[in-house]
Coordinates of C-alpha atoms in Angstrom, one line a residue:
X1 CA -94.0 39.4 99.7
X2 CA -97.6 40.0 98.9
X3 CA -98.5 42.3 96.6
X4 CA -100.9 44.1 99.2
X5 CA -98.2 45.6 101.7
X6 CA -95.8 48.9 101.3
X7 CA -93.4 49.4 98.9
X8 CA -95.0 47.0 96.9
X9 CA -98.8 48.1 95.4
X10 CA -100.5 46.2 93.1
X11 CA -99.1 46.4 89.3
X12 CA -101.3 47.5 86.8
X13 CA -102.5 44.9 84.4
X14 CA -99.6 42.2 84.7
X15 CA -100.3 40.5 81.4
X16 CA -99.8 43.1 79.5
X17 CA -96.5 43.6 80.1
X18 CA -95.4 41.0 78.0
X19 CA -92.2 41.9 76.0
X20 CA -89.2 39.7 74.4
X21 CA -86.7 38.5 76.3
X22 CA -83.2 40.2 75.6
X23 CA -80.9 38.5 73.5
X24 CA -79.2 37.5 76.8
X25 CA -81.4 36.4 78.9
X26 CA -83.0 34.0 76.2
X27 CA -80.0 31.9 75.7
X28 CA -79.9 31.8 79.7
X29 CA -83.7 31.1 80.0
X30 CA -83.9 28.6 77.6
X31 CA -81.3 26.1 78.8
X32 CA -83.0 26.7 81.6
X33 CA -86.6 25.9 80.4
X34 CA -84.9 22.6 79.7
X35 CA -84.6 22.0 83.0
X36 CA -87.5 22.8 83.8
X37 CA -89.3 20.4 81.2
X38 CA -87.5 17.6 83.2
X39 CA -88.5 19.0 86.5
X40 CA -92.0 19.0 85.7
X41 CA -91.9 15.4 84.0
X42 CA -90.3 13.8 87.4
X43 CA -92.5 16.0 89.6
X44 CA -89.9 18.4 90.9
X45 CA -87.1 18.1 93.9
X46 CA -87.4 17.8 97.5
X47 CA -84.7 16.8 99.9
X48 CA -87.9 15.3 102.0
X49 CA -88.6 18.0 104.4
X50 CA -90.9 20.2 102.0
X51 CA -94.5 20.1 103.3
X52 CA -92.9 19.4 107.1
X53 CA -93.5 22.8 108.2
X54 CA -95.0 22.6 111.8
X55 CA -98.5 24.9 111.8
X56 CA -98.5 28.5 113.0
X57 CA -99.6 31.6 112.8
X58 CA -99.0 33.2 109.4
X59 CA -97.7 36.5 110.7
X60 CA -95.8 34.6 113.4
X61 CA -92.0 33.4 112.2
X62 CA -91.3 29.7 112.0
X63 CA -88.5 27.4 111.6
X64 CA -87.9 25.8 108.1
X65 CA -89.0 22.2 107.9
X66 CA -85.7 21.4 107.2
X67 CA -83.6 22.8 109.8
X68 CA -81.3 20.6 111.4
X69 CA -82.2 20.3 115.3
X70 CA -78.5 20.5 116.3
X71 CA -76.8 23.0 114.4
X72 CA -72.9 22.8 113.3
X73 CA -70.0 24.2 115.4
X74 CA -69.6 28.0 114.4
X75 CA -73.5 28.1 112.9
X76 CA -76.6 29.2 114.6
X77 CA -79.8 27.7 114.8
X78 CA -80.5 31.2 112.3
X79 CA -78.0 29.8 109.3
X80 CA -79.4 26.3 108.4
X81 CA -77.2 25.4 105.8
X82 CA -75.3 28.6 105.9
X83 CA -72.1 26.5 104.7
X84 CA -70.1 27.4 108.1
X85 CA -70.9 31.0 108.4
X86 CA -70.1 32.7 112.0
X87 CA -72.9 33.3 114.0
X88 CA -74.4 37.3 113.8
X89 CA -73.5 37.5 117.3
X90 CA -69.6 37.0 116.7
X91 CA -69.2 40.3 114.8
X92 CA -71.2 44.0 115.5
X93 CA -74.5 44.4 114.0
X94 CA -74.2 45.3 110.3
X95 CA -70.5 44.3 110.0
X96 CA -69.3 43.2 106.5
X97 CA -68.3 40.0 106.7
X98 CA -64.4 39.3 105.6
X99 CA -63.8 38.4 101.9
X100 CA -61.6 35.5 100.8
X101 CA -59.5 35.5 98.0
X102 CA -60.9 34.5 94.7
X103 CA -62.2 36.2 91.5
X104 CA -64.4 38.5 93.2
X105 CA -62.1 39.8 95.2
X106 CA -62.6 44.0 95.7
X107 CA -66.4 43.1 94.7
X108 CA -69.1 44.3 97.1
X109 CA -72.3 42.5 96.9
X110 CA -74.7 43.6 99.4
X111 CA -78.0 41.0 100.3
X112 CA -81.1 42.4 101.4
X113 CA -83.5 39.6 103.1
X114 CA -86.9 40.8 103.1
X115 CA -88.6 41.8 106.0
X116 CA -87.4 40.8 109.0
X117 CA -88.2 37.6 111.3
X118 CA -89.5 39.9 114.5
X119 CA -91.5 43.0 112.2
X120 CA -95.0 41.4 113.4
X121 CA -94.2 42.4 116.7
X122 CA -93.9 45.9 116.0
X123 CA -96.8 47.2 113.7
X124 CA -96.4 50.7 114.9
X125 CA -92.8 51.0 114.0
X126 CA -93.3 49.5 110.6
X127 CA -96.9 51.4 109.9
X128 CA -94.7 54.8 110.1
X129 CA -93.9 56.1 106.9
X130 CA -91.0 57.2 105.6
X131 CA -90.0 59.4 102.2
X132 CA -88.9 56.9 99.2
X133 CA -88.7 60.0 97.1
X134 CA -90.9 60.2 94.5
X135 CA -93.8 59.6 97.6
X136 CA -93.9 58.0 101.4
X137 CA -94.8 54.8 102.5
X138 CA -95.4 52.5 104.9
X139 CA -91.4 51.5 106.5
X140 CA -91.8 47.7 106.1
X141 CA -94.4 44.2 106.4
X142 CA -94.6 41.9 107.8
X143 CA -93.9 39.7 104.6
X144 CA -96.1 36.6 104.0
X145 CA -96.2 33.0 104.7
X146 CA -97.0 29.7 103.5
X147 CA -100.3 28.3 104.5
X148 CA -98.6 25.8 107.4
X149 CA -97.3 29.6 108.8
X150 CA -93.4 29.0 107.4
X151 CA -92.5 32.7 107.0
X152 CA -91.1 34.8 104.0
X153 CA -88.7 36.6 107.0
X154 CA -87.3 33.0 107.7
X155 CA -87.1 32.4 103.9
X156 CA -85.1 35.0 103.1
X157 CA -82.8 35.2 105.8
X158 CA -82.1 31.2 105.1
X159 CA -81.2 32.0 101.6
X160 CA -78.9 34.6 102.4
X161 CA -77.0 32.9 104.7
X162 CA -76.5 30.4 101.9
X163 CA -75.8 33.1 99.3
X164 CA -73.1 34.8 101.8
X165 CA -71.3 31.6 102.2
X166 CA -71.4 31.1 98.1
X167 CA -70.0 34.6 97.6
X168 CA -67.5 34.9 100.0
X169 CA -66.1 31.5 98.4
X170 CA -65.8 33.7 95.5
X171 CA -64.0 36.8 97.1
X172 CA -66.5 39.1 97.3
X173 CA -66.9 41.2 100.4
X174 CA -70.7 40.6 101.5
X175 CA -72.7 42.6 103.4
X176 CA -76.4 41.8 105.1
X177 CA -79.1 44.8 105.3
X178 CA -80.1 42.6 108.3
X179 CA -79.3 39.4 110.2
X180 CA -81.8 38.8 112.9
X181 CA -79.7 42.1 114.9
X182 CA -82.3 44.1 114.9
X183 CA -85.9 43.9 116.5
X184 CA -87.3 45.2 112.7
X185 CA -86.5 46.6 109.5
X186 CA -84.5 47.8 107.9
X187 CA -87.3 50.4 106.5
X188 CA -87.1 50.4 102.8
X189 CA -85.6 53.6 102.6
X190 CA -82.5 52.3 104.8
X191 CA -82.5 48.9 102.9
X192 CA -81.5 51.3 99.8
X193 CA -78.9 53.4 101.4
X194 CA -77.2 50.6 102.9
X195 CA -76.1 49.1 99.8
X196 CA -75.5 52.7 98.4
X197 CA -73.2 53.6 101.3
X198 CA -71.6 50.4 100.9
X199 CA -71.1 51.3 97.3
X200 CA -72.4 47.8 96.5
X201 CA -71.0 46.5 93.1
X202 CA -74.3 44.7 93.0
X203 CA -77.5 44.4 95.4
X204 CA -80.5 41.7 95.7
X205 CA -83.2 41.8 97.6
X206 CA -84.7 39.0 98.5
X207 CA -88.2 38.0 98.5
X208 CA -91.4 35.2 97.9
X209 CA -94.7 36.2 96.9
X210 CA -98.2 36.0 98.6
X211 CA -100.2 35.2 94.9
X212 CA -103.1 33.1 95.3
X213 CA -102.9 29.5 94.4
X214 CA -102.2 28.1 91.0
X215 CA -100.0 31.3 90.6
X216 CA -96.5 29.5 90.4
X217 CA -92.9 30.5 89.5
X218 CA -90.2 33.2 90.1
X219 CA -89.8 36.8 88.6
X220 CA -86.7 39.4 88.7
X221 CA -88.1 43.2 89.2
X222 CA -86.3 45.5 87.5
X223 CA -86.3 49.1 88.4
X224 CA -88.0 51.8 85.8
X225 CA -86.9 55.0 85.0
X226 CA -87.3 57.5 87.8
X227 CA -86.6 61.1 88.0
X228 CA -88.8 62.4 90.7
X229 CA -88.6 63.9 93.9
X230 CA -85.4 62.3 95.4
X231 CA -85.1 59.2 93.5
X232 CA -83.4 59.1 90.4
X233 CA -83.0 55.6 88.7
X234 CA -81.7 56.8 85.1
X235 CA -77.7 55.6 86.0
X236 CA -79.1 52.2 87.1
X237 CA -81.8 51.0 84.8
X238 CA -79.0 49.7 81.8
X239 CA -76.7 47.5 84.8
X240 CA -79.8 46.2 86.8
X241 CA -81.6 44.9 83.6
X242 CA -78.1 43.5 83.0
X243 CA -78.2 42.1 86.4
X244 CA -81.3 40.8 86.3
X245 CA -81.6 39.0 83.3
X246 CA -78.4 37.0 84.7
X247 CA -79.7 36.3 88.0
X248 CA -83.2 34.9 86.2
X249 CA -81.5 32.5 83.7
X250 CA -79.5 31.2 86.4
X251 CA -82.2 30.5 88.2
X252 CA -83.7 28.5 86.0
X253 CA -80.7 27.1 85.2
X254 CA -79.8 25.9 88.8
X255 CA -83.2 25.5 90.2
X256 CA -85.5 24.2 87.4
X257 CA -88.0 26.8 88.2
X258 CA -89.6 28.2 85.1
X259 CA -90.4 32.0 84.9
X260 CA -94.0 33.6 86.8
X261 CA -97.1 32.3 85.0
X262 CA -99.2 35.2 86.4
X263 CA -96.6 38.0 86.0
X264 CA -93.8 38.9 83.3
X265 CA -95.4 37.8 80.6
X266 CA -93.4 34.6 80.9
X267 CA -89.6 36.1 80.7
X268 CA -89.2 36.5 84.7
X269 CA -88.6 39.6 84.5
X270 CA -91.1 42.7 85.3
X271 CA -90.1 46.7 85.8
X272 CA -91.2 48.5 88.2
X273 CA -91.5 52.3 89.2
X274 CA -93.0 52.1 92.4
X275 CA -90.8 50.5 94.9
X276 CA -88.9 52.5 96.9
X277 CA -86.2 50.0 97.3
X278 CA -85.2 50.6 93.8
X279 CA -85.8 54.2 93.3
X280 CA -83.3 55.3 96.1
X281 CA -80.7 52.9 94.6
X282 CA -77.9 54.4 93.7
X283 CA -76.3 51.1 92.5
X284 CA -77.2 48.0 90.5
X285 CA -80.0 46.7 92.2
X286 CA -83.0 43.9 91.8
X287 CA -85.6 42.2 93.6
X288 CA -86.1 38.8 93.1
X289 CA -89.7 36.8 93.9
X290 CA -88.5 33.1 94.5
X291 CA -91.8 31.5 94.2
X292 CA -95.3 32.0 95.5
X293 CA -95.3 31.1 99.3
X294 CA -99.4 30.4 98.9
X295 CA -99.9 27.9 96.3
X296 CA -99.0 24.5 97.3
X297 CA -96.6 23.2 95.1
X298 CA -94.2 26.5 95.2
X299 CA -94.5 26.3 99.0
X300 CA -93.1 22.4 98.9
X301 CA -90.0 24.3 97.2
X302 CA -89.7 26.8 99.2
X303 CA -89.8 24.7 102.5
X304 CA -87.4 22.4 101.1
X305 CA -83.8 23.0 102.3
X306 CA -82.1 21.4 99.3
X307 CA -84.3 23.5 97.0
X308 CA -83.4 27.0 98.7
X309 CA -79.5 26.1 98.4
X310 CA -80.1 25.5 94.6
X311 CA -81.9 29.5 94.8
X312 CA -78.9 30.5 96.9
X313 CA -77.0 28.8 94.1
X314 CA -78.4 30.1 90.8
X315 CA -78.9 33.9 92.6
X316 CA -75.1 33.8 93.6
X317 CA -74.2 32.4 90.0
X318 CA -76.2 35.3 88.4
X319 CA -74.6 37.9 90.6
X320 CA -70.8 36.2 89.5
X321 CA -71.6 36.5 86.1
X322 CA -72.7 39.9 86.2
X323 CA -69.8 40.9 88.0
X324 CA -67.2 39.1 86.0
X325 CA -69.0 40.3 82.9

């Protein structure tokens, strides 16, 4: 997600937001940092297809580089590594998938991919805008894209797929605010109320950034304190922080990846106050910026199937040990 599209205007001098990590997220973080030291001495993973990406247009969806050409039985060509998932088609638009037993069991987690693969062919429906209570903005984007054209839509609907399978392992009942069933959107405003109808235990949205090059690394959004119009984020701010600082030391843990250099101040984490996503929450909810799709080293991660199931991984692990508290 660039930070030049709706529901997500430009923050306001990024670097001076730095604050100290929580007590929590510090321990998290710096295990993690660890990792990272050794990621950056042995130049980082790749399972070989990162860089791969055929060229396209950047507002035009492509496959990821390391998609198999013949998917599994019971997958689509849509759920590259989706560890076994059903195809979309197999169940009604917007159905929860079944839960297994496990420790999450009763546990709601609802994924929100960002975007969605087919906006770009529907600028009108997306330019509308819609109330996200405190003001109205623009339904969705388009997302962004790596320079070879791999698209943020495709990005995140890979790593939810992965995340479903990894959470359903777990119990949890896990829900999709879309799956490629729809020609476009979710609009922000709906990607809220689905997770608030659903009465989501916890909700992620997922997303990669559009930063210019040399911008690297990953940062958590954390909703503000909002009482304005229709939103009202007061109930919200204490368990999404909570959230969030587990989701962002897990991912460092799992992936390596150290925290935003150009954002956050360095902990992964930054609040916001502007995103409508957030302010119509009703339930734990964060946004999470896997990388920067535009500079070249974060876009040989995020092209790289093995490196997306290790986000799948530590975003799942986060959202376990939030809800196992």
């Amino acid at each position: 997600m660039s930070y030049t599209g709706p529901d997500f205007d430009p923050p306001r001098n990024p670097r001076s937001r730095r604050r100290p990590l929580t007590v929590a997220v510090a321990a998290l973080v710096c295990g993690g940092l660890l990792g990272w030291g050794v990621y950056a001495a042995t130049g980082g993973t790749d399972d070989g297809g990162a860089g791969a990406e055929a060229k396209g247009s950047p507002s035009a969806p492509s496959r990821a580089p390391s998609q198999p050409a013949s998917p599994s039985a019971g997958n689509t060509g849509n759920t590259e590594g989706g560890g076994g998932e059903e195809s979309p088609a197999s169940r009604p638009p917007g159905a929860t998938a079944p839960a297994a037993t496990g420790p999450l069991k009763g546990k709601v987690v609802v994924i929100d991919p960002g975007h969605n693969p087919a906006n770009f062919r529907h600028t009108a429906e997306i330019n509308r805008q819609v109330d996200v209570g405190t003001h109205r903005k623009e339904c969705d984007t388009t997302g962004t894209s790596t320079n070879d054209g791999y698209a943020e839509a495709e990005f995140t609907l890979d790593v939810a797929h992965r995340m479903r399978a990894l959470l359903r392992k777990q119990g949890a009942t896990v829900k999709l605010t879309q799956d490629r069933d729809r020609p476009y959107g979710p609009c922000v405003d709906e990607r809220a109320r689905i997770g608030n109808e659903a009465k989501a235990d916890a909700v992620v949205s997922l997303h990669a950034d559009g930063s210019g090059s040399g911008n690297r690394g990953f940062h958590v959004i954390l909703p503000g304190v909002v009482n304005s119009g229709g939103a009202d984020t007061r109930a919200i701010v204490a368990p999404s922080r909570e959230l969030g600082e587990r989701v962002a030391g897990n991912f460092v843990r799992v992936t390596g990846t150290a925290p935003s250099n150009y954002i956050g101040g360095g902990t992964g984490l930054v609040t916001r106050k502007d995103l409508g996503g957030l302010n119509l929450s009703t339930v734990p909810k964060v946004f999470i910026e896997c990388g920067n799709m535009r500079d070249g080293k974060d876009a040989a991660l995020l092209t790289s199937g093995a490196w997306r199931q290790k986000a799948a991984q530590g975003i799942s692990e986060g959202i376990v040990s939030f809800l196992r508290g």
